[in-house]
Amino acid sequence: MRIGELAKRAGTTTRALRFYESQGLLAAQRTSNGYREYDDHDLRLVKEIQSLQAVGLSLEDTKPFVACLRAGHESGDSCPDSREVYRRKLAEVDACLERLQTVREFLLARLAFSDPCLVPEPKEFQCS
Amino acid sequence: MRIGELAKRAGTTTRALRFYESQGLLAAQRTSNGYREYDDHDLRLVKEIQSLQAVGLSLEDTKPFVACLRAGHESGDSCPDSREVYRRKLAEVDACLERLQTVREFLLARLAFSDPCLVPEPKEFQCS
DNA sequence: GTTTGCCTTGACGTGCGCGTCAAGGTTTAG
DNA sequence: CTAAACCTTGACGCGCACGTCAAGGCAAAC
């Protein structure tokens, strides 16, 4: 399949896929006219990248997982480097949780003084 | 005092102070030669900004607090707009905590399968 | 032939909070 | 007189994961 179809199947954009290639995550065959050609294995790679990004890993962090899949392993997280990324990320998450708890206590304490009771409006948030 | 001394007293840089001014957070008097001139009230403002940033608020979010202090209030968080920022931030923090808990569960589950037991190395982390 | 819809590379834009020069003016110490 | 240490504005850089144009090539339908 070509880049447009891979993007559609993976639910992403051609720009993202070309960016992954520029970062060394994705390697495509080229047809005679210079078009990129992908197979189901590449689709699998893209989905792996997406699920790891959803957990908060950077593209750099997904490299060991991609390499693991390329090495023939069934899952991308069965290699030592991948598991090391998991451990590092877990430590980061724990640190963040602790910090956010502190921040939460602070905000609650500040709001405790005579709150005029307005309805809050939840929106999106940058974390992890 | 001039910008260099204010920066030293507040533990920041002249670049940051000029940036605050460009964002409408800080307004300085000018001496005859064009130098910015600050007083203790400005130092107070800068410290307010810093403490709010430490809690994870953006510069934009600190504006109501600065306005509140400028309006003559003792503390920057005694005005309705400031408290509204607190409430919104609290909602964001709560959402982030929930999300990070989910991520943490995921990472623990993935690591649960035959961990070769390597020592983790805690580093800095982007959160809030 | 030409329009349509793919594809290519390249380069600049985004948000945030400044850091880091660059090129110059001012004031003080020696 | 000169050097040092301040100050001024302006403009570009950074990290991250792409978005968005620009200018053009390729293939199939009309």
Coordinates of N, CA, C and O in Angstrom, one line a residue, chain B residues 22-106:
Chain B
S22 N 6.9 42.4 28.2 CA 6.3 42.3 26.8 C 5.0 41.6 26.8 O 4.2 41.7 25.9
Q23 N 4.8 40.8 27.9 CA 3.5 40.1 28.0 C 2.5 40.8 28.9 O 1.4 40.3 29.2
G24 N 2.9 42.1 29.2 CA 1.9 42.9 30.0 C 1.8 42.6 31.4 O 0.8 43.0 32.1
L25 N 2.8 41.8 32.0 CA 2.7 41.5 33.4 C 3.4 42.5 34.3 O 3.0 42.7 35.4
L26 N 4.4 43.1 33.7 CA 5.3 44.1 34.5 C 5.3 45.4 33.8 O 5.5 45.4 32.5
A27 N 5.1 46.5 34.5 CA 5.2 47.8 33.8 C 6.3 48.6 34.6 O 6.2 48.8 35.8
A28 N 7.3 49.1 33.9 CA 8.4 49.8 34.6 C 8.4 51.3 34.3 O 8.0 51.7 33.2
Q29 N 8.8 52.1 35.3 CA 9.1 53.5 35.0 C 10.4 53.6 34.2 O 11.1 52.6 34.2
R30 N 10.6 54.7 33.5 CA 11.8 54.9 32.8 C 12.5 56.1 33.3 O 11.9 57.2 33.5
T31 N 13.8 56.0 33.5 CA 14.6 57.2 33.9 C 14.9 58.0 32.6 O 14.6 57.6 31.5
S32 N 15.6 59.1 32.8 CA 15.8 60.0 31.7 C 16.6 59.4 30.6 O 16.5 59.8 29.4
N33 N 17.5 58.5 30.9 CA 18.3 57.8 29.9 C 17.6 56.6 29.3 O 18.3 55.9 28.5
G34 N 16.4 56.3 29.7 CA 15.7 55.2 29.1 C 15.8 53.9 29.9 O 15.2 52.9 29.5
Y35 N 16.5 53.9 31.0 CA 16.6 52.7 31.8 C 15.3 52.4 32.5 O 14.6 53.3 33.0
R36 N 15.0 51.1 32.7 CA 13.8 50.8 33.5 C 14.1 51.0 35.0 O 15.2 50.6 35.5
E37 N 13.1 51.5 35.7 CA 13.3 51.7 37.2 C 12.2 51.0 37.9 O 11.0 51.2 37.6
Y38 N 12.6 50.1 38.9 CA 11.6 49.3 39.6 C 11.6 49.7 41.1 O 12.6 50.2 41.6
D39 N 10.6 49.3 41.8 CA 10.5 49.5 43.3 C 10.2 48.1 43.9 O 10.0 47.1 43.3
D40 N 10.0 48.1 45.3 CA 9.7 46.9 46.0 C 8.4 46.3 45.6 O 8.2 45.1 45.7
H41 N 7.5 47.1 45.1 CA 6.2 46.6 44.7 C 6.4 45.7 43.5 O 5.7 44.6 43.3
D42 N 7.3 46.1 42.6 CA 7.5 45.3 41.4 C 8.2 44.0 41.8 O 7.9 42.9 41.2
L43 N 9.1 44.0 42.8 CA 9.7 42.8 43.3 C 8.7 41.9 43.8 O 8.7 40.6 43.5
R44 N 7.7 42.4 44.5 CA 6.6 41.6 45.0 C 5.8 40.9 43.8 O 5.5 39.7 43.9
L45 N 5.6 41.7 42.8 CA 4.9 41.1 41.6 C 5.7 40.0 41.0 O 5.1 38.9 40.7
V46 N 7.0 40.2 40.8 CA 7.8 39.1 40.2 C 7.8 37.9 41.1 O 7.7 36.7 40.6
K47 N 7.9 38.0 42.4 CA 7.8 36.9 43.3 C 6.5 36.1 43.2 O 6.4 34.9 43.3
E48 N 5.4 36.9 43.1 CA 4.1 36.3 42.9 C 4.1 35.5 41.6 O 3.6 34.3 41.6
I49 N 4.6 36.0 40.5 CA 4.6 35.3 39.3 C 5.4 34.0 39.4 O 5.0 32.9 39.0
Q50 N 6.5 34.1 40.1 CA 7.4 32.9 40.2 C 6.7 31.8 41.0 O 6.8 30.6 40.7
S51 N 6.1 32.2 42.1 CA 5.4 31.2 42.9 C 4.3 30.5 42.2 O 4.0 29.3 42.4
L52 N 3.6 31.3 41.4 CA 2.5 30.7 40.6 C 3.0 29.8 39.5 O 2.4 28.8 39.2
Q53 N 4.1 30.2 38.9 CA 4.7 29.3 37.9 C 5.2 28.0 38.5 O 5.1 27.0 37.9
A54 N 5.6 28.1 39.7 CA 6.1 26.9 40.4 C 5.0 25.9 40.6 O 5.2 24.7 40.7
V55 N 3.7 26.4 40.7 CA 2.6 25.6 40.9 C 2.1 25.0 39.5 O 1.2 24.1 39.5
G56 N 2.7 25.5 38.5 CA 2.3 25.0 37.1 C 1.4 25.9 36.3 O 1.0 25.5 35.3
L57 N 1.2 27.1 36.8 CA 0.4 28.1 36.1 C 1.2 28.7 34.9 O 2.4 29.0 35.1
S58 N 0.6 29.0 33.8 CA 1.2 29.6 32.7 C 1.3 31.1 33.0 O 0.6 31.6 33.9
L59 N 2.1 31.8 32.3 CA 2.2 33.3 32.5 C 0.9 33.9 32.2 O 0.5 34.8 33.0
E60 N 0.2 33.4 31.2 CA -1.2 34.0 31.0 C -2.1 33.8 32.2 O -2.8 34.8 32.5
D61 N -1.9 32.7 32.9 CA -2.8 32.5 34.1 C -2.4 33.4 35.2 O -3.2 33.5 36.1
T62 N -1.2 33.9 35.2 CA -0.8 34.7 36.4 C -1.4 36.2 36.2 O -1.3 36.9 37.2
K63 N -1.8 36.5 35.1 CA -2.3 37.9 34.9 C -3.4 38.3 35.9 O -3.3 39.5 36.4
P64 N -4.4 37.5 36.2 CA -5.4 38.0 37.1 C -4.8 38.3 38.5 O -5.2 39.2 39.2
F65 N -3.8 37.5 38.9 CA -3.2 37.7 40.2 C -2.4 39.0 40.2 O -2.5 39.7 41.2
V66 N -1.7 39.2 39.2 CA -0.9 40.5 39.1 C -1.9 41.7 39.1 O -1.7 42.7 39.8
A67 N -3.0 41.6 38.3 CA -4.0 42.6 38.3 C -4.6 42.9 39.7 O -4.8 44.0 40.1
C68 N -4.7 41.8 40.4 CA -5.3 41.8 41.7 C -4.4 42.6 42.7 O -4.8 43.4 43.5
L69 N -3.1 42.3 42.6 CA -2.1 43.0 43.4 C -2.1 44.5 43.0 O -2.0 45.4 43.9
R70 N -2.1 44.7 41.7 CA -2.1 46.1 41.3 C -3.3 46.9 41.7 O -3.2 48.1 42.0
A71 N -4.4 46.2 41.9 CA -5.6 46.9 42.3 C -5.6 47.2 43.8 O -6.5 47.8 44.3
G72 N -4.5 46.8 44.5 CA -4.3 47.2 45.9 C -4.6 46.1 46.9 O -4.5 46.3 48.1
H73 N -5.0 44.9 46.4 CA -5.3 43.9 47.4 C -4.0 43.3 48.0 O -2.9 43.4 47.4
E74 N -4.2 42.8 49.2 CA -3.0 42.3 49.9 C -2.4 41.1 49.3 O -1.2 41.0 49.0
S75 N -3.2 40.1 48.9 CA -2.8 38.9 48.2 C -3.3 38.9 46.8 O -4.4 39.4 46.6
G76 N -2.6 38.3 45.9 CA -3.0 38.2 44.5 C -4.2 37.3 44.3 O -4.8 37.3 43.2
D77 N -4.4 36.4 45.2 CA -5.5 35.4 45.0 C -6.8 35.7 45.7 O -7.6 34.8 45.9
S78 N -7.0 37.0 46.1 CA -8.2 37.3 46.8 C -9.3 37.9 45.8 O -10.3 38.3 46.2
C79 N -9.0 37.9 44.5 CA -9.9 38.4 43.5 C -10.6 37.2 42.8 O -10.0 36.2 42.7
P80 N -11.9 37.4 42.4 CA -12.6 36.4 41.7 C -11.9 35.7 40.5 O -11.9 34.5 40.4
D81 N -11.3 36.6 39.7 CA -10.6 36.0 38.5 C -9.5 35.1 38.9 O -9.3 34.0 38.3
S82 N -8.8 35.5 39.9 CA -7.7 34.6 40.4 C -8.2 33.3 40.9 O -7.7 32.2 40.6
R83 N -9.3 33.3 41.7 CA -9.8 32.1 42.2 C -10.4 31.2 41.1 O -10.3 30.0 41.2
E84 N -10.9 31.8 40.1 CA -11.3 31.1 38.9 C -10.2 30.3 38.3 O -10.3 29.2 37.9
V85 N -9.0 31.0 38.2 CA -7.8 30.3 37.7 C -7.5 29.1 38.6 O -7.2 28.0 38.1
Y86 N -7.5 29.3 39.9 CA -7.2 28.2 40.8 C -8.2 27.0 40.5 O -7.7 25.9 40.5
R87 N -9.5 27.3 40.4 CA -10.4 26.2 40.2 C -10.2 25.5 38.9 O -10.2 24.3 38.8
R88 N -9.9 26.2 37.8 CA -9.6 25.6 36.5 C -8.4 24.7 36.6 O -8.3 23.6 36.1
K89 N -7.4 25.3 37.3 CA -6.1 24.5 37.4 C -6.3 23.3 38.2 O -5.8 22.2 37.9
L90 N -7.1 23.4 39.2 CA -7.4 22.2 40.1 C -8.1 21.1 39.2 O -7.8 19.9 39.3
A91 N -9.0 21.5 38.4 CA -9.7 20.5 37.5 C -8.7 19.9 36.6 O -8.7 18.7 36.3
E92 N -7.8 20.7 36.1 CA -6.7 20.1 35.2 C -5.8 19.2 35.9 O -5.5 18.1 35.4
V93 N -5.5 19.5 37.1 CA -4.6 18.7 37.9 C -5.3 17.3 38.2 O -4.7 16.3 38.1
D94 N -6.6 17.4 38.6 CA -7.3 16.2 38.8 C -7.4 15.3 37.6 O -7.2 14.1 37.7
A95 N -7.7 15.9 36.5 CA -7.7 15.1 35.2 C -6.4 14.5 35.0 O -6.3 13.3 34.5
C96 N -5.3 15.2 35.2 CA -4.0 14.7 35.0 C -3.6 13.6 35.9 O -3.1 12.5 35.5
L97 N -4.0 13.7 37.2 CA -3.8 12.7 38.2 C -4.5 11.4 37.7 O -3.9 10.3 37.8
E98 N -5.7 11.5 37.3 CA -6.5 10.3 36.9 C -5.8 9.6 35.7 O -5.6 8.4 35.7
R99 N -5.4 10.5 34.7 CA -4.7 9.9 33.6 C -3.4 9.2 33.9 O -3.1 8.2 33.4
L100 N -2.6 9.9 34.8 CA -1.3 9.3 35.1 C -1.5 8.0 35.9 O -0.7 7.1 35.8
Q101 N -2.6 7.9 36.7 CA -2.8 6.7 37.4 C -3.1 5.5 36.4 O -2.6 4.4 36.5
T102 N -3.8 5.8 35.4 CA -4.1 4.9 34.3 C -2.8 4.4 33.6 O -2.5 3.2 33.4
V103 N -2.0 5.4 33.3 CA -0.7 5.1 32.7 C 0.2 4.3 33.6 O 0.8 3.3 33.1
R104 N 0.2 4.6 34.8 CA 1.0 3.9 35.8 C 0.5 2.4 35.9 O 1.4 1.5 35.9
E105 N -0.8 2.2 35.9 CA -1.3 0.8 35.9 C -0.8 0.1 34.7 O -0.4 -1.1 34.7
F106 N -0.9 0.7 33.5 CA -0.5 0.1 32.3 C 1.0 -0.3 32.3 O 1.3 -1.4 32.0

